[in-house]
């Protein structure tokens, strides 16, 4: 398992949190999704043989949010 934290812009409410959690949570290999609305962070634990951070980022972007690179 790998754990990564992504900075996500555009999340403003609990509905946004739910949207991101559900979008990522339905992906193959996702073990855990934690969304911190205040800090605009998404922490994801996943099986790297079933998913990638790029795929997770794309899923979040497809849901209407922007990934901020460090």
mmCIF file with all atom_site columns, C-alpha atoms in Angstrom:
data_model
loop_
_atom_site.group_PDB
_atom_site.id
_atom_site.type_symbol
_atom_site.label_atom_id
_atom_site.label_alt_id
_atom_site.label_comp_id
_atom_site.label_asym_id
_atom_site.label_entity_id
_atom_site.label_seq_id
_atom_site.pdbx_PDB_ins_code
_atom_site.Cartn_x
_atom_site.Cartn_y
_atom_site.Cartn_z
_atom_site.occupancy
_atom_site.B_iso_or_equiv
_atom_site.pdbx_formal_charge
_atom_site.auth_seq_id
_atom_site.auth_comp_id
_atom_site.auth_asym_id
_atom_site.auth_atom_id
_atom_site.pdbx_PDB_model_num
ATOM 1  C CA . UNK A 1 1  ? 0.000   0.000  0.000   1.00 0.00 ? 1  UNK A CA 1
ATOM 2  C CA . UNK A 1 2  ? 1.036   3.545  -0.730  1.00 0.00 ? 2  UNK A CA 1
ATOM 3  C CA . UNK A 1 3  ? -0.234  6.653  1.026   1.00 0.00 ? 3  UNK A CA 1
ATOM 4  C CA . UNK A 1 4  ? -0.241  10.024 -0.767  1.00 0.00 ? 4  UNK A CA 1
ATOM 5  C CA . UNK A 1 5  ? -1.626  13.444 0.067   1.00 0.00 ? 5  UNK A CA 1
ATOM 6  C CA . UNK A 1 6  ? -2.908  15.737 -2.668  1.00 0.00 ? 6  UNK A CA 1
ATOM 7  C CA . UNK A 1 7  ? -3.644  19.461 -2.428  1.00 0.00 ? 7  UNK A CA 1
ATOM 8  C CA . UNK A 1 8  ? -7.034  20.042 -4.059  1.00 0.00 ? 8  UNK A CA 1
ATOM 9  C CA . UNK A 1 9  ? -8.486  23.461 -4.886  1.00 0.00 ? 9  UNK A CA 1
ATOM 10 C CA . UNK A 1 10 ? -12.180 24.107 -5.415  1.00 0.00 ? 10 UNK A CA 1
ATOM 11 C CA . UNK A 1 11 ? -13.567 22.229 -2.422  1.00 0.00 ? 11 UNK A CA 1
ATOM 12 C CA . UNK A 1 12 ? -15.837 24.596 -0.510  1.00 0.00 ? 12 UNK A CA 1
ATOM 13 C CA . UNK A 1 13 ? -18.417 22.494 1.344   1.00 0.00 ? 13 UNK A CA 1
ATOM 14 C CA . UNK A 1 14 ? -19.338 19.059 2.674   1.00 0.00 ? 14 UNK A CA 1
ATOM 15 C CA . UNK A 1 15 ? -20.914 18.177 -0.676  1.00 0.00 ? 15 UNK A CA 1
ATOM 16 C CA . UNK A 1 16 ? -17.487 18.678 -2.281  1.00 0.00 ? 16 UNK A CA 1
ATOM 17 C CA . UNK A 1 17 ? -15.953 16.395 0.342   1.00 0.00 ? 17 UNK A CA 1
ATOM 18 C CA . UNK A 1 18 ? -18.567 13.740 -0.411  1.00 0.00 ? 18 UNK A CA 1
ATOM 19 C CA . UNK A 1 19 ? -18.077 14.093 -4.179  1.00 0.00 ? 19 UNK A CA 1
ATOM 20 C CA . UNK A 1 20 ? -14.300 13.614 -3.929  1.00 0.00 ? 20 UNK A CA 1
ATOM 21 C CA . UNK A 1 21 ? -14.604 10.774 -1.407  1.00 0.00 ? 21 UNK A CA 1
ATOM 22 C CA . UNK A 1 22 ? -17.096 8.866  -3.548  1.00 0.00 ? 22 UNK A CA 1
ATOM 23 C CA . UNK A 1 23 ? -15.266 9.467  -6.842  1.00 0.00 ? 23 UNK A CA 1
ATOM 24 C CA . UNK A 1 24 ? -11.940 8.208  -5.500  1.00 0.00 ? 24 UNK A CA 1
ATOM 25 C CA . UNK A 1 25 ? -13.420 5.576  -3.181  1.00 0.00 ? 25 UNK A CA 1
ATOM 26 C CA . UNK A 1 26 ? -15.050 3.734  -6.089  1.00 0.00 ? 26 UNK A CA 1
ATOM 27 C CA . UNK A 1 27 ? -11.724 3.213  -7.856  1.00 0.00 ? 27 UNK A CA 1
ATOM 28 C CA . UNK A 1 28 ? -9.990  -0.163 -7.863  1.00 0.00 ? 28 UNK A CA 1
ATOM 29 C CA . UNK A 1 29 ? -7.327  -0.596 -5.197  1.00 0.00 ? 29 UNK A CA 1
ATOM 30 C CA . UNK A 1 30 ? -8.392  2.317  -2.999  1.00 0.00 ? 30 UNK A CA 1
ATOM 31 C CA . UNK A 1 31 ? -8.062  1.386  0.654   1.00 0.00 ? 31 UNK A CA 1
ATOM 32 C CA . UNK A 1 32 ? -8.769  4.738  2.346   1.00 0.00 ? 32 UNK A CA 1
ATOM 33 C CA . UNK A 1 33 ? -9.806  8.280  1.377   1.00 0.00 ? 33 UNK A CA 1
ATOM 34 C CA . UNK A 1 34 ? -9.694  11.131 3.883   1.00 0.00 ? 34 UNK A CA 1
ATOM 35 C CA . UNK A 1 35 ? -10.662 14.650 2.836   1.00 0.00 ? 35 UNK A CA 1
ATOM 36 C CA . UNK A 1 36 ? -9.683  17.689 4.911   1.00 0.00 ? 36 UNK A CA 1
ATOM 37 C CA . UNK A 1 37 ? -11.876 20.557 3.706   1.00 0.00 ? 37 UNK A CA 1
ATOM 38 C CA . UNK A 1 38 ? -10.196 23.221 5.846   1.00 0.00 ? 38 UNK A CA 1
ATOM 39 C CA . UNK A 1 39 ? -6.690  22.434 4.560   1.00 0.00 ? 39 UNK A CA 1
ATOM 40 C CA . UNK A 1 40 ? -7.945  21.359 1.091   1.00 0.00 ? 40 UNK A CA 1
ATOM 41 C CA . UNK A 1 41 ? -6.084  18.048 1.319   1.00 0.00 ? 41 UNK A CA 1
ATOM 42 C CA . UNK A 1 42 ? -7.028  14.576 0.144   1.00 0.00 ? 42 UNK A CA 1
ATOM 43 C CA . UNK A 1 43 ? -5.140  11.698 1.747   1.00 0.00 ? 43 UNK A CA 1
ATOM 44 C CA . UNK A 1 44 ? -5.379  8.444  -0.197  1.00 0.00 ? 44 UNK A CA 1
ATOM 45 C CA . UNK A 1 45 ? -4.107  4.978  0.642   1.00 0.00 ? 45 UNK A CA 1
ATOM 46 C CA . UNK A 1 46 ? -4.065  2.650  -2.355  1.00 0.00 ? 46 UNK A CA 1
ATOM 47 C CA . UNK A 1 47 ? -2.653  -0.531 -3.869  1.00 0.00 ? 47 UNK A CA 1
ATOM 48 C CA . UNK A 1 48 ? -0.175  0.628  -6.519  1.00 0.00 ? 48 UNK A CA 1
ATOM 49 C CA . UNK A 1 49 ? -0.721  -2.565 -8.525  1.00 0.00 ? 49 UNK A CA 1
ATOM 50 C CA . UNK A 1 50 ? -4.375  -1.574 -9.052  1.00 0.00 ? 50 UNK A CA 1
ATOM 51 C CA . UNK A 1 51 ? -4.263  2.224  -9.251  1.00 0.00 ? 51 UNK A CA 1
ATOM 52 C CA . UNK A 1 52 ? -1.856  5.142  -9.691  1.00 0.00 ? 52 UNK A CA 1
ATOM 53 C CA . UNK A 1 53 ? -1.639  8.624  -8.262  1.00 0.00 ? 53 UNK A CA 1
ATOM 54 C CA . UNK A 1 54 ? -2.129  9.978  -11.798 1.00 0.00 ? 54 UNK A CA 1
ATOM 55 C CA . UNK A 1 55 ? -5.381  8.039  -12.158 1.00 0.00 ? 55 UNK A CA 1
ATOM 56 C CA . UNK A 1 56 ? -6.559  9.283  -8.766  1.00 0.00 ? 56 UNK A CA 1
ATOM 57 C CA . UNK A 1 57 ? -5.664  12.868 -9.694  1.00 0.00 ? 57 UNK A CA 1
ATOM 58 C CA . UNK A 1 58 ? -7.534  12.515 -12.986 1.00 0.00 ? 58 UNK A CA 1
ATOM 59 C CA . UNK A 1 59 ? -10.615 11.204 -11.192 1.00 0.00 ? 59 UNK A CA 1
ATOM 60 C CA . UNK A 1 60 ? -10.576 14.214 -8.838  1.00 0.00 ? 60 UNK A CA 1
ATOM 61 C CA . UNK A 1 61 ? -10.136 16.583 -11.792 1.00 0.00 ? 61 UNK A CA 1
ATOM 62 C CA . UNK A 1 62 ? -13.005 14.869 -13.633 1.00 0.00 ? 62 UNK A CA 1
ATOM 63 C CA . UNK A 1 63 ? -15.163 15.586 -10.579 1.00 0.00 ? 63 UNK A CA 1
ATOM 64 C CA . UNK A 1 64 ? -14.494 19.305 -11.092 1.00 0.00 ? 64 UNK A CA 1
ATOM 65 C CA . UNK A 1 65 ? -11.599 20.034 -8.761  1.00 0.00 ? 65 UNK A CA 1
ATOM 66 C CA . UNK A 1 66 ? -8.035  21.159 -9.387  1.00 0.00 ? 66 UNK A CA 1
ATOM 67 C CA . UNK A 1 67 ? -4.951  19.319 -8.163  1.00 0.00 ? 67 UNK A CA 1
ATOM 68 C CA . UNK A 1 68 ? -2.257  21.748 -7.006  1.00 0.00 ? 68 UNK A CA 1
ATOM 69 C CA . UNK A 1 69 ? 1.297   20.524 -7.560  1.00 0.00 ? 69 UNK A CA 1
ATOM 70 C CA . UNK A 1 70 ? 3.844   21.132 -4.804  1.00 0.00 ? 70 UNK A CA 1
#
